[in-house]
Backbone as CSV, one residue per row, in Angstrom:
resi,resn,N_x,N_y,N_z,CA_x,CA_y,CA_z,C_x,C_y,C_z
1,PRO,-18.483,-0.527,7.939,-17.896,0.082,6.736,-18.486,-0.561,5.486
2,LYS,-19.088,0.269,4.668,-19.692,-0.228,3.436,-18.922,0.196,2.194
3,THR,-17.764,0.829,2.389,-16.958,1.265,1.250,-15.983,0.163,0.872
4,VAL,-15.983,-0.187,-0.407,-15.096,-1.217,-0.946,-14.513,-0.685,-2.249
5,TYR,-13.235,-0.970,-2.478,-12.563,-0.607,-3.725,-12.182,-1.887,-4.462
6,VAL,-12.269,-1.863,-5.782,-11.886,-3.004,-6.605,-10.921,-2.524,-7.680
7,ALA,-9.779,-3.211,-7.786,-8.819,-2.978,-8.860,-9.155,-3.959,-9.980
8,ALA,-9.530,-3.453,-11.144,-9.973,-4.304,-12.247,-9.020,-4.194,-13.434
9,MET,-8.477,-5.340,-13.850,-7.610,-5.375,-15.023,-8.414,-5.406,-16.316
10,GLY,-9.608,-5.973,-16.294,-10.401,-6.110,-17.509,-9.957,-7.319,-18.306
11,SER,-10.560,-7.521,-19.445,-10.243,-8.659,-20.300,-8.861,-8.493,-20.923
12,ALA,-8.095,-9.567,-20.923,-6.759,-9.530,-21.527,-6.816,-9.562,-23.047
13,TRP,-7.958,-9.912,-23.624,-8.032,-10.200,-25.050,-8.563,-9.064,-25.906
14,GLY,-8.731,-7.902,-25.339,-9.153,-6.787,-26.171,-9.521,-5.575,-25.344
15,PRO,-9.603,-4.428,-25.982,-9.988,-3.208,-25.277,-11.392,-3.341,-24.691
16,ASN,-11.581,-2.795,-23.503,-12.900,-2.797,-22.883,-12.949,-1.760,-21.780
17,PRO,-14.138,-1.241,-21.484,-14.262,-0.178,-20.482,-14.292,-0.669,-19.039
18,GLU,-14.213,-1.983,-18.821,-14.290,-2.513,-17.457,-12.931,-2.529,-16.769
19,ARG,-12.084,-1.600,-17.087,-10.739,-1.526,-16.500,-10.657,-0.321,-15.570
20,GLY,-9.813,-0.432,-14.534,-9.594,0.709,-13.658,-9.945,0.416,-12.218
21,VAL,-10.334,1.448,-11.490,-10.689,1.331,-10.074,-12.179,1.634,-9.920
22,PHE,-12.844,0.746,-9.211,-14.266,0.903,-8.917,-14.446,1.040,-7.413
23,ARG,-15.495,1.776,-7.010,-15.762,1.994,-5.584,-17.265,1.878,-5.325
24,THR,-17.588,1.230,-4.206,-18.960,1.241,-3.714,-18.947,1.831,-2.313
25,ARG,-19.965,2.584,-2.007,-20.108,3.148,-0.659,-21.361,2.613,0.034
26,ASP,-22.039,1.682,-0.650,-23.271,1.137,-0.082,-23.249,-0.391,-0.026
27,GLY,-22.062,-0.954,0.195,-21.941,-2.399,0.340,-22.120,-3.184,-0.941
28,GLY,-21.979,-2.556,-2.088,-22.034,-3.251,-3.365,-23.324,-3.089,-4.144
29,GLU,-24.261,-2.334,-3.620,-25.512,-2.127,-4.359,-25.285,-1.295,-5.614
30,THR,-24.428,-0.276,-5.520,-24.069,0.539,-6.680,-22.553,0.704,-6.705
31,TRP,-22.017,0.891,-7.905,-20.571,1.039,-8.087,-20.281,2.271,-8.933
32,ASP,-19.187,2.964,-8.595,-18.694,4.096,-9.378,-17.341,3.728,-9.965
33,HIS,-17.121,4.102,-11.218,-15.835,3.899,-11.887,-14.993,5.135,-11.580
34,VAL,-14.188,5.088,-10.510,-13.535,6.293,-10.000,-12.178,6.584,-10.635
35,LEU,-11.554,5.581,-11.272,-10.294,5.832,-11.984,-10.288,5.005,-13.263
36,SER,-10.329,5.701,-14.381,-10.310,5.067,-15.694,-9.352,5.853,-16.573
37,ILE,-8.388,5.161,-17.160,-7.407,5.819,-18.033,-7.844,5.690,-19.490
38,ASP,-7.984,4.453,-19.962,-8.463,4.171,-21.314,-8.879,2.701,-21.377
39,ASP,-9.289,2.249,-22.569,-9.815,0.891,-22.716,-8.749,-0.197,-22.737
40,THR,-7.463,0.175,-22.638,-6.400,-0.834,-22.594,-5.606,-0.785,-21.291
41,THR,-6.020,0.053,-20.338,-5.279,0.222,-19.086,-6.150,-0.178,-17.905
42,GLY,-5.683,-1.181,-17.163,-6.394,-1.630,-15.974,-5.596,-1.345,-14.724
43,CYS,-6.175,-1.642,-13.582,-5.490,-1.457,-12.306,-4.908,-2.790,-11.868
44,ALA,-3.571,-2.889,-11.886,-2.885,-4.130,-11.537,-2.817,-4.343,-10.035
45,GLU,-2.737,-3.265,-9.283,-2.632,-3.384,-7.824,-3.033,-2.064,-7.183
46,MET,-3.555,-2.167,-5.960,-3.971,-0.980,-5.225,-3.679,-1.217,-3.749
47,ILE,-3.221,-0.164,-3.054,-2.995,-0.259,-1.615,-3.603,0.955,-0.926
48,MET,-3.919,0.761,0.351,-4.525,1.814,1.163,-3.578,2.156,2.300
49,ASP,-3.445,3.432,2.583,-2.644,3.895,3.715,-3.286,3.356,4.997
50,PRO,-2.534,2.590,5.810,-3.132,2.013,7.022,-3.552,3.049,8.054
51,SER,-3.035,4.265,7.946,-3.408,5.303,8.907,-4.433,6.292,8.339
52,ASN,-4.766,6.150,7.036,-5.706,7.070,6.396,-6.445,6.335,5.276
53,PRO,-7.655,5.844,5.522,-8.366,5.065,4.503,-8.790,5.872,3.275
54,ASP,-8.647,7.184,3.302,-8.954,8.006,2.128,-7.771,8.133,1.175
55,LYS,-6.591,7.659,1.608,-5.392,7.738,0.770,-5.096,6.358,0.191
56,LEU,-5.200,6.267,-1.137,-4.938,5.019,-1.841,-3.978,5.267,-2.992
57,PHE,-3.203,4.247,-3.314,-2.328,4.257,-4.480,-2.824,3.186,-5.442
58,ALA,-2.832,3.492,-6.728,-3.266,2.545,-7.752,-2.184,2.433,-8.819
59,ALA,-1.731,1.204,-9.069,-0.765,0.928,-10.127,-1.543,0.570,-11.386
60,MET,-1.563,1.472,-12.334,-2.295,1.265,-13.579,-1.350,0.662,-14.615
61,TRP,-1.857,-0.325,-15.367,-1.017,-1.071,-16.307,-1.725,-1.206,-17.643
62,SER,-1.085,-0.689,-18.677,-1.597,-0.798,-20.036,-1.051,-2.075,-20.661
63,PHE,-1.951,-2.941,-21.135,-1.502,-4.196,-21.739,-2.529,-4.694,-22.746
64,HIS,-2.067,-5.561,-23.633,-2.946,-6.204,-24.612,-2.341,-7.557,-24.970
65,ARG,-3.171,-8.574,-25.006,-2.704,-9.930,-25.319,-3.371,-10.423,-26.600
66,GLU,-2.556,-11.039,-27.433,-3.019,-11.789,-28.598,-2.500,-13.211,-28.415
67,PRO,-3.026,-14.180,-29.132,-2.519,-15.549,-28.962,-1.018,-15.671,-29.237
68,TRP,-0.480,-14.812,-30.077,0.921,-14.897,-30.479,1.783,-13.736,-29.981
69,PHE,1.176,-12.798,-29.223,1.923,-11.594,-28.850,1.338,-10.985,-27.583
70,PHE,2.190,-10.315,-26.821,1.751,-9.647,-25.597,2.417,-8.279,-25.529
71,THR,1.618,-7.222,-25.392,2.128,-5.867,-25.239,1.971,-5.459,-23.787
72,SER,3.064,-5.004,-23.173,3.031,-4.615,-21.764,3.635,-3.234,-21.592
73,GLY,2.934,-2.382,-20.861,3.416,-1.028,-20.626,2.921,-0.089,-21.705
74,GLY,3.075,1.181,-21.438,2.642,2.170,-22.414,2.216,3.453,-21.745
75,GLU,1.667,4.333,-22.546,1.284,5.662,-22.069,0.307,5.616,-20.901
76,GLY,-0.585,4.652,-20.870,-1.578,4.586,-19.805,-1.047,4.088,-18.480
77,SER,0.089,3.382,-18.511,0.651,2.828,-17.277,1.186,3.941,-16.388
78,GLY,0.991,3.795,-15.080,1.488,4.803,-14.158,1.010,4.555,-12.744
79,LEU,1.517,5.347,-11.830,1.145,5.260,-10.425,0.295,6.476,-10.074
80,TYR,-0.866,6.223,-9.479,-1.822,7.277,-9.136,-2.100,7.260,-7.644
81,VAL,-2.419,8.438,-7.097,-2.751,8.547,-5.673,-4.020,9.385,-5.521
82,THR,-4.825,9.012,-4.533,-5.969,9.820,-4.134,-5.851,10.107,-2.646
83,HIS,-6.254,11.298,-2.252,-6.247,11.683,-0.836,-7.666,11.883,-0.316
84,ASN,-8.654,11.607,-1.181,-10.044,11.831,-0.773,-10.943,10.641,-1.116
85,GLY,-10.417,9.447,-0.937,-11.226,8.248,-1.108,-11.613,7.918,-2.532
86,GLY,-10.868,8.435,-3.503,-11.119,8.105,-4.895,-11.879,9.145,-5.680
87,ASP,-12.246,10.250,-5.051,-12.953,11.299,-5.793,-12.043,11.959,-6.825
88,ASP,-10.779,12.185,-6.468,-9.790,12.802,-7.357,-8.510,11.980,-7.307
89,TRP,-7.867,11.809,-8.457,-6.622,11.046,-8.557,-5.552,11.907,-9.211
90,THR,-4.298,11.733,-8.768,-3.152,12.443,-9.325,-2.132,11.421,-9.793
91,ARG,-1.644,11.598,-11.017,-0.591,10.718,-11.524,0.743,11.175,-10.950
92,LEU,1.490,10.248,-10.382,2.814,10.544,-9.839,3.851,10.350,-10.936
93,GLY,4.956,11.092,-10.844,5.964,11.026,-11.894,7.364,11.254,-11.379
94,GLU,8.164,11.871,-12.224,9.575,12.098,-11.910,9.759,12.930,-10.645
95,ASP,8.902,13.912,-10.424,9.027,14.760,-9.234,8.859,13.961,-7.946
96,GLU,8.181,12.818,-8.038,7.977,11.964,-6.861,8.940,10.779,-6.839
97,GLY,9.946,10.783,-7.732,10.987,9.759,-7.709,10.799,8.596,-8.662
98,LEU,9.814,8.650,-9.539,9.623,7.571,-10.507,10.535,7.793,-11.710
99,PRO,10.910,6.719,-12.414,11.809,6.864,-13.557,11.121,7.528,-14.749
100,LYS,11.945,8.096,-15.639,11.445,8.677,-16.886,10.977,7.560,-17.811
101,GLY,10.135,7.924,-18.754,9.714,6.974,-19.776,8.476,6.191,-19.394
102,GLN,8.130,5.258,-20.280,6.948,4.443,-20.056,7.184,3.424,-18.949
103,LEU,6.137,3.162,-18.194,6.205,2.204,-17.097,5.430,0.950,-17.465
104,GLY,5.794,-0.154,-16.833,5.081,-1.411,-17.026,4.270,-1.747,-15.795
105,ARG,4.117,-3.031,-15.558,3.346,-3.484,-14.399,4.140,-3.226,-13.128
106,MET,3.473,-2.705,-12.099,4.125,-2.371,-10.834,3.472,-3.122,-9.687
107,GLY,4.280,-3.463,-8.697,3.778,-3.975,-7.431,3.907,-2.871,-6.394
108,LEU,3.018,-2.865,-5.419,3.004,-1.805,-4.418,3.073,-2.382,-3.013
109,THR,3.723,-1.646,-2.124,3.712,-1.968,-0.703,3.904,-0.673,0.065
110,MET,3.500,-0.689,1.322,3.615,0.498,2.162,3.968,0.045,3.566
111,SER,4.883,0.740,4.200,5.266,0.409,5.567,4.145,0.788,6.528
112,PRO,3.611,-0.170,7.293,2.585,0.184,8.275,3.147,1.013,9.426
113,ALA,4.456,0.911,9.654,5.085,1.677,10.730,5.260,3.142,10.349
114,ASP,5.491,3.409,9.045,5.688,4.778,8.576,5.134,4.911,7.161
115,PRO,3.821,5.084,7.007,3.234,5.145,5.675,3.639,6.360,4.859
116,ASN,4.295,7.349,5.475,4.741,8.514,4.722,6.046,8.231,4.026
């Protein structure tokens, strides 16, 4: 298996494009930026369905740090899912049981006995 996914938060000290989910299919020789929200939203955590390696969940977190202040959460934060190995992503919301309003940093887990 030469496919690897990386959840990247990016620099805490300012906006930058190195945030999101990256994927390689050739063992790291080339990388694709497969999930990018904006320059202040990174991927805090990602999990893979143990029964389907093409199904992944990504917890995206919008944040910004200054020496005297920290902003956490915002429009970019959210939970995303892909069913095709990162080619397409869907933001999950209220219809899938998530709360209304802006979300902050999320942790993810999945039952290996029943990933559905």
